[in-house]
Amino acid sequence: MDAVVNWLLMFLPRAIRQGVPLLFGSTGEILTEKSGHLNLGIPGIMYMGGVSGIIGAFFYERFAGDAYIGWLAVLITTLSALLGAAVMALIYSFLTVTLRANQNVTGLALTTFGMGVGNFFGGSLAQLFGEGGSLSVKRTSEVFCKTLPFADDLGAVGTLLFDYGFLVYLSVAIALVVAWFLKKTRAGLNLRSVGEDPATADAAGINVTRHKYLSTVIGGAIAGLGGLYYIMDYTHGTWSDGGFGDRGWLAIALVIFALWKPASAIWGSFLFGGLYVLPAYLNFGDNRSMQYLVSMLPYVVTLVVLIITSMRKKREHQPPASLGLPYFREER
Amino acid sequence: MSEYTPVPAIELRGITKRFGSVTANKNVDLTAYRGEILSILGENGSGKTTLMNMISGIYFPDEGEIFIDGEPAVISSPKDAFDYKIGMIHQHFKLVDVFSATENIVLGLNEGGKYDLKTANAQVQEICERYGFDIDPTKKIYTMSVSEKQTVEIIKVLYRGADILILDEPTAVLTPQETQKLFTILRRMRDDGKAIIIITHKLHEVLSLSDRVSVLRKGEYVGTVNTAETTESELTEMMVGQKIELNIDRSDPQDPVDRLVVKDITCVNRQGVRVLDDVTFTARSGEILGIAGIAGSGQRELLEAIAGLQHLTEGDIYYHDPKTGEVEDLRNKTPLQIRELGVRLSFVPEDRLGMGLVGNMDIIDNMMLRSYRKGHSAFLQRKAPRDLADKIIDDLQVVTPSAHTPVRRLSGGNVRKVLVGREIAAAPTVLMAAYPVRGLDINSSYTIYNLLNQQKQNGVAVIFVGEDLDVLLELCDRILVIGSGKITGLVDARTTTKEEIGLLMTKSDVSGGEPNE
Amino acid sequence: MSEKVVKKHHREPLIHITKRESMAWWKAWSIRGVAILLALAVAGVIIMLVSDLNPVDVYVAMAGGNFNLEDPSQTRMMWVTFQKVAILLCISLAVTPAFKMKFWNCGAEGQTLMGCVAAATFMIYCGDSMQPALLFPLMLLVSMLAGALWGVIPAVFKAYYNTNETLFTLMMNYIAISLVAFLEIVWESPKNSAKVGVINLFTKGGWLPEINGNRYLPVIVTVLLVCILIFIYLKYSKQGYEISVVGESQNTARYVGINVKKVIIRTMAVSGAICGLAGMLLTSGINHTIYPDAVEGQGFTAILVSWLASFNPIAMIFAAFLIIFLQRGAGAIATNFGLDDSLADIVTGIILFFIIGCEFFIRYKINFRHSKKGGVD
């Protein structure tokens, strides 16, 4: 019994930590998709968010020296992550909204570019400044990793609920805010109508272009925080090339799993996080290969959900009706 | 508010609107007062919808003036129309499917204060009670019937404070019971002091509902009469005008035999509406069978059902093979299965670039659409289609830079020629053509008429869906009239009159009310 | 008349965008050419900033990353470049039929990897024991079948349930990658290395034979052959014609009696099979081993190459060359300056942005308010 509890106390926090980048990513992607844009550039945007954050921290650490202030470091790091991700999303929206480019192609190009920029600066920044070694911002990372002060005094509950850096709580908060925004506000209603039926939204006097831009850019910025969390908290401020891996794609898959509901993305991301790290916490004995079969799980689960939703055809569970289609008022 | 105001709520003076070379509205005058229902009556293409779109800010008139409450008004967008308290209910609803009624109603509004769905629901409920709408504000649009969706559209404009309401063919999609309900509501709104304009072509509705009727014909304003002082035949005459001699050569059918026997077919669309209701008729070889009817009365579905593109819930379609004498049932066969039975059926669909042709392909490749399967080779034979393309370009005087030009770049008339040419080239035994001359100039139209006549003389059973009654009268041998998916009459084209067809067309349900089945 | 409505004058907006009817092919390609030049200039500036090279040297260095400029008789580098072009081209050709049908096959990565798996299986279990005359045809067939299988699964769901193929094929990639990671352990050599290692290193069993002592040619020749075949298939075959019709309008396809479901499934089988072929060339002809990253993301790049070339197989040769040239060129510069080789991805991304953006000017016309009726083509 104790063994199970101990295992869970090891596994669950790890699943949650693993799920946080996914949650940021899918919350951002949900917001984007609600405007009718399937942004396959999210993986690139998340890379960009991560690398912009670490660059911000790197420069602040270099130039602040002894005058280093923790909260300022966090602020600068977070702002630069948001900025980097938002600029990427802006490129995407300029190409797909204003220039009406194909969303899939643009998204894939953005991912190529974002991963390139991420890995390049992550891998070369230290080199460019003649410091050598891999890029590392331990000092700022420690601030990001700071847990709630009373976490250690609360035993298991503390470990499960309070032993995380602030970005973990932020990810849940943002998901809840986006859920509330989409469901309960007038602006959310208008945004959803743009993704469902832009012609109707247009006729109702809603500025379709502005909604598409705003939701794509804000969505991108939120996704960028996922990259930031990964670098500053999950890997403790050290960049490793390609380390972020396929989490961006998983975040997009999670959107389907959550049926375009940010609130469902919260538990969905922790579940996916769990599935993602599960192989490392299972004892396969001599059969090491099994862990890779288990690592298929998140993808297989996503496929099953995708198939079931398309078969059930329940209208509330379908993607926004105009997802992926460009809107041109004068289309014949 | 309820007393009669002598100042018109809306007045149009000398409105003209052109689209390229086509004049959709020419010098139209119109007035509507508060507290009355005005009908705008006219055939298809008489410019009713264009006129109303100018009032609701979708189009901007080329000439003329609009006055609201006696003041000159500029309406250049739907938003301007809202500001003038004008609300239009389009034929094609603009509603978000996955939203509830209320969500659609408040969509895009910038009311101050907190967004509160509950309050909004209550407000919608209040409007419903005031006018007698029967709708659940929280119901999702995709679960609604067409009539409920229309109700939502009406509430939407009322919620936005409209007091001039324009309804475009509001009864086209409704059952008789729903129509009666709608009329009750419209009368109630009239008594509430609103100006109501309904666009229609159904005479009995005009007579039973409206206070005054304005008639348009071919884009021109014919006149306005008080409903109480007019008759059905006067209105019909105003609507269809005098018969025009066209001088289309018409030969007598040679030994007509039954070629296609359509028996009791019924077709239900996705919304559950019976778009074809117990339709029975026979098309004979060597004659042209015309199909007349208001647009959207089931003509499209009828032809598609014969071509194997619509699922029939009831009925049969029998094809009498002229070579073997055998009879084949085409019911619910795919187009390919029909072809494989040896049925030579050609079909010129209404939607030429969405169905008949591929816009991005050139004329040659479009020629192949019907014939590319020929032969056992895995590869395409482009020689024959190329010759055919050249022949059609020559014979039908298609204006195109070359046979390699994508058909999307041709003008509407030339696209139609390409399509008709291809379908005739397939040497059909049955030729169905939906509006084959729409958008064509006089000369091209006659080219098509002659082609159809040639086919008839060759013994083909020709089915011609047309909208110009003059043409139907002079081209066809018999004319089948369809209204709301039902056959409302079958007349001899040589002896009938425009008025007779006009009356049959506007008869939405068979009078006498014989129950189906 | 309580409140007066503010009068507005009807004014045309400053910029009015309309769809172009069409554009002469040479005009369209010159717009694309200008976009590529602009992109190269921007990429050059970026590389200049991070590497201290002057602009001209940037491009010389790029060429140096693809061809041995100092000693042109040393052809190895050139062959490797061409071989890489060939693999990218092969996958780009594979995704093209699906794209013409407007089926977003983002699963080329996985379909290719499945081809690799099939080829590796044959190399490991039959490489030394089976007659080459039997081995290679069988290996080819099974690799193509494996790729086709991976392509047909999403196609079936698309055809019958309209399941979103973009996301479906993306997920299939990762399932394939996990499968390879699993097989890596099953086939690991030496024990506990978690790597497959070069298969049949000494016997070269199952290695694609050399042509004239050139081990690059087999792959290159095969892909050129595929290129011609796909060109013919799309342009001159009945199936290729059906693909175009379904891609343009499913309504028209039904009207002329095309079985749309069948065409979707068949086309994805073709698409997947060619990916499978690319996988076999990769494993049996180049890598002689298998690992999860064997396709190196070319499955995604291929989508962009196919799109860049406007789905034209011949133009695709140049598009694939352009991308490989940039990737290898930027990679070489990065290595020379001790920078990360992801520089290549940045440059690729920039090129793509420019070309994606320029399509707008090919498809739409911008009319300014005062220019009366912008010219007609």
PDB file of N, CA, C and O in Angstrom, chain C residues 153-172:
ATOM      1  N   ILE C 153      -4.929   4.196 -43.531  1.00  0.00           N
ATOM      2  CA  ILE C 153      -5.732   4.250 -42.287  1.00  0.00           C
ATOM      3  C   ILE C 153      -6.428   5.605 -42.138  1.00  0.00           C
ATOM      4  O   ILE C 153      -7.653   5.661 -42.019  1.00  0.00           O
ATOM      5  N   PRO C 154      -5.688   6.728 -42.164  1.00  0.00           N
ATOM      6  CA  PRO C 154      -6.416   8.002 -42.063  1.00  0.00           C
ATOM      7  C   PRO C 154      -7.358   8.246 -43.233  1.00  0.00           C
ATOM      8  O   PRO C 154      -8.409   8.872 -43.058  1.00  0.00           O
ATOM      9  N   ALA C 155      -7.004   7.710 -44.419  1.00  0.00           N
ATOM     10  CA  ALA C 155      -7.854   7.942 -45.599  1.00  0.00           C
ATOM     11  C   ALA C 155      -9.209   7.279 -45.429  1.00  0.00           C
ATOM     12  O   ALA C 155     -10.238   7.838 -45.784  1.00  0.00           O
ATOM     13  N   VAL C 156      -9.211   6.080 -44.853  1.00  0.00           N
ATOM     14  CA  VAL C 156     -10.477   5.375 -44.671  1.00  0.00           C
ATOM     15  C   VAL C 156     -11.390   6.192 -43.747  1.00  0.00           C
ATOM     16  O   VAL C 156     -12.569   6.397 -44.027  1.00  0.00           O
ATOM     17  N   PHE C 157     -10.807   6.685 -42.656  1.00  0.00           N
ATOM     18  CA  PHE C 157     -11.629   7.462 -41.720  1.00  0.00           C
ATOM     19  C   PHE C 157     -12.075   8.776 -42.340  1.00  0.00           C
ATOM     20  O   PHE C 157     -13.171   9.260 -42.077  1.00  0.00           O
ATOM     21  N   LYS C 158     -11.216   9.346 -43.170  1.00  0.00           N
ATOM     22  CA  LYS C 158     -11.607  10.576 -43.868  1.00  0.00           C
ATOM     23  C   LYS C 158     -12.770  10.289 -44.815  1.00  0.00           C
ATOM     24  O   LYS C 158     -13.771  11.020 -44.852  1.00  0.00           O
ATOM     25  N   ALA C 159     -12.650   9.202 -45.564  1.00  0.00           N
ATOM     26  CA  ALA C 159     -13.652   8.904 -46.585  1.00  0.00           C
ATOM     27  C   ALA C 159     -15.006   8.584 -45.952  1.00  0.00           C
ATOM     28  O   ALA C 159     -16.034   9.028 -46.438  1.00  0.00           O
ATOM     29  N   TYR C 160     -14.985   7.823 -44.863  1.00  0.00           N
ATOM     30  CA  TYR C 160     -16.267   7.379 -44.316  1.00  0.00           C
ATOM     31  C   TYR C 160     -16.815   8.289 -43.225  1.00  0.00           C
ATOM     32  O   TYR C 160     -18.025   8.430 -43.081  1.00  0.00           O
ATOM     33  N   TYR C 161     -15.922   8.904 -42.433  1.00  0.00           N
ATOM     34  CA  TYR C 161     -16.438   9.715 -41.322  1.00  0.00           C
ATOM     35  C   TYR C 161     -15.980  11.155 -41.395  1.00  0.00           C
ATOM     36  O   TYR C 161     -16.228  11.925 -40.487  1.00  0.00           O
ATOM     37  N   ASN C 162     -15.263  11.514 -42.460  1.00  0.00           N
ATOM     38  CA  ASN C 162     -14.745  12.864 -42.606  1.00  0.00           C
ATOM     39  C   ASN C 162     -13.904  13.285 -41.399  1.00  0.00           C
ATOM     40  O   ASN C 162     -13.975  14.410 -40.928  1.00  0.00           O
ATOM     41  N   THR C 163     -13.136  12.327 -40.886  1.00  0.00           N
ATOM     42  CA  THR C 163     -12.242  12.619 -39.762  1.00  0.00           C
ATOM     43  C   THR C 163     -11.122  13.540 -40.242  1.00  0.00           C
ATOM     44  O   THR C 163     -10.574  13.330 -41.312  1.00  0.00           O
ATOM     45  N   ASN C 164     -10.794  14.534 -39.442  1.00  0.00           N
ATOM     46  CA  ASN C 164      -9.771  15.513 -39.832  1.00  0.00           C
ATOM     47  C   ASN C 164      -8.439  14.835 -40.122  1.00  0.00           C
ATOM     48  O   ASN C 164      -7.807  14.265 -39.241  1.00  0.00           O
ATOM     49  N   GLU C 165      -8.009  14.886 -41.393  1.00  0.00           N
ATOM     50  CA  GLU C 165      -6.824  14.126 -41.789  1.00  0.00           C
ATOM     51  C   GLU C 165      -5.532  14.783 -41.335  1.00  0.00           C
ATOM     52  O   GLU C 165      -4.543  14.096 -41.101  1.00  0.00           O
ATOM     53  N   THR C 166      -5.529  16.104 -41.198  1.00  0.00           N
ATOM     54  CA  THR C 166      -4.304  16.784 -40.787  1.00  0.00           C
ATOM     55  C   THR C 166      -3.848  16.243 -39.433  1.00  0.00           C
ATOM     56  O   THR C 166      -2.696  15.848 -39.247  1.00  0.00           O
ATOM     57  N   LEU C 167      -4.795  16.224 -38.482  1.00  0.00           N
ATOM     58  CA  LEU C 167      -4.442  15.801 -37.134  1.00  0.00           C
ATOM     59  C   LEU C 167      -4.217  14.302 -37.075  1.00  0.00           C
ATOM     60  O   LEU C 167      -3.319  13.815 -36.386  1.00  0.00           O
ATOM     61  N   PHE C 168      -5.012  13.567 -37.842  1.00  0.00           N
ATOM     62  CA  PHE C 168      -4.878  12.108 -37.846  1.00  0.00           C
ATOM     63  C   PHE C 168      -3.486  11.717 -38.335  1.00  0.00           C
ATOM     64  O   PHE C 168      -2.774  10.934 -37.691  1.00  0.00           O
ATOM     65  N   THR C 169      -3.069  12.274 -39.454  1.00  0.00           N
ATOM     66  CA  THR C 169      -1.777  11.879 -40.005  1.00  0.00           C
ATOM     67  C   THR C 169      -0.636  12.335 -39.100  1.00  0.00           C
ATOM     68  O   THR C 169       0.368  11.640 -38.977  1.00  0.00           O
ATOM     69  N   LEU C 170      -0.824  13.488 -38.445  1.00  0.00           N
ATOM     70  CA  LEU C 170       0.209  13.945 -37.503  1.00  0.00           C
ATOM     71  C   LEU C 170       0.416  12.925 -36.392  1.00  0.00           C
ATOM     72  O   LEU C 170       1.552  12.593 -36.025  1.00  0.00           O
ATOM     73  N   MET C 171      -0.689  12.419 -35.842  1.00  0.00           N
ATOM     74  CA  MET C 171      -0.592  11.450 -34.752  1.00  0.00           C
ATOM     75  C   MET C 171       0.053  10.157 -35.236  1.00  0.00           C
ATOM     76  O   MET C 171       0.837   9.532 -34.523  1.00  0.00           O
ATOM     77  N   MET C 172      -0.263   9.778 -36.470  1.00  0.00           N
ATOM     78  CA  MET C 172       0.308   8.547 -37.023  1.00  0.00           C
ATOM     79  C   MET C 172       1.838   8.644 -37.086  1.00  0.00           C
ATOM     80  O   MET C 172       2.532   7.650 -36.931  1.00  0.00           O
TER      81      MET C 172
END
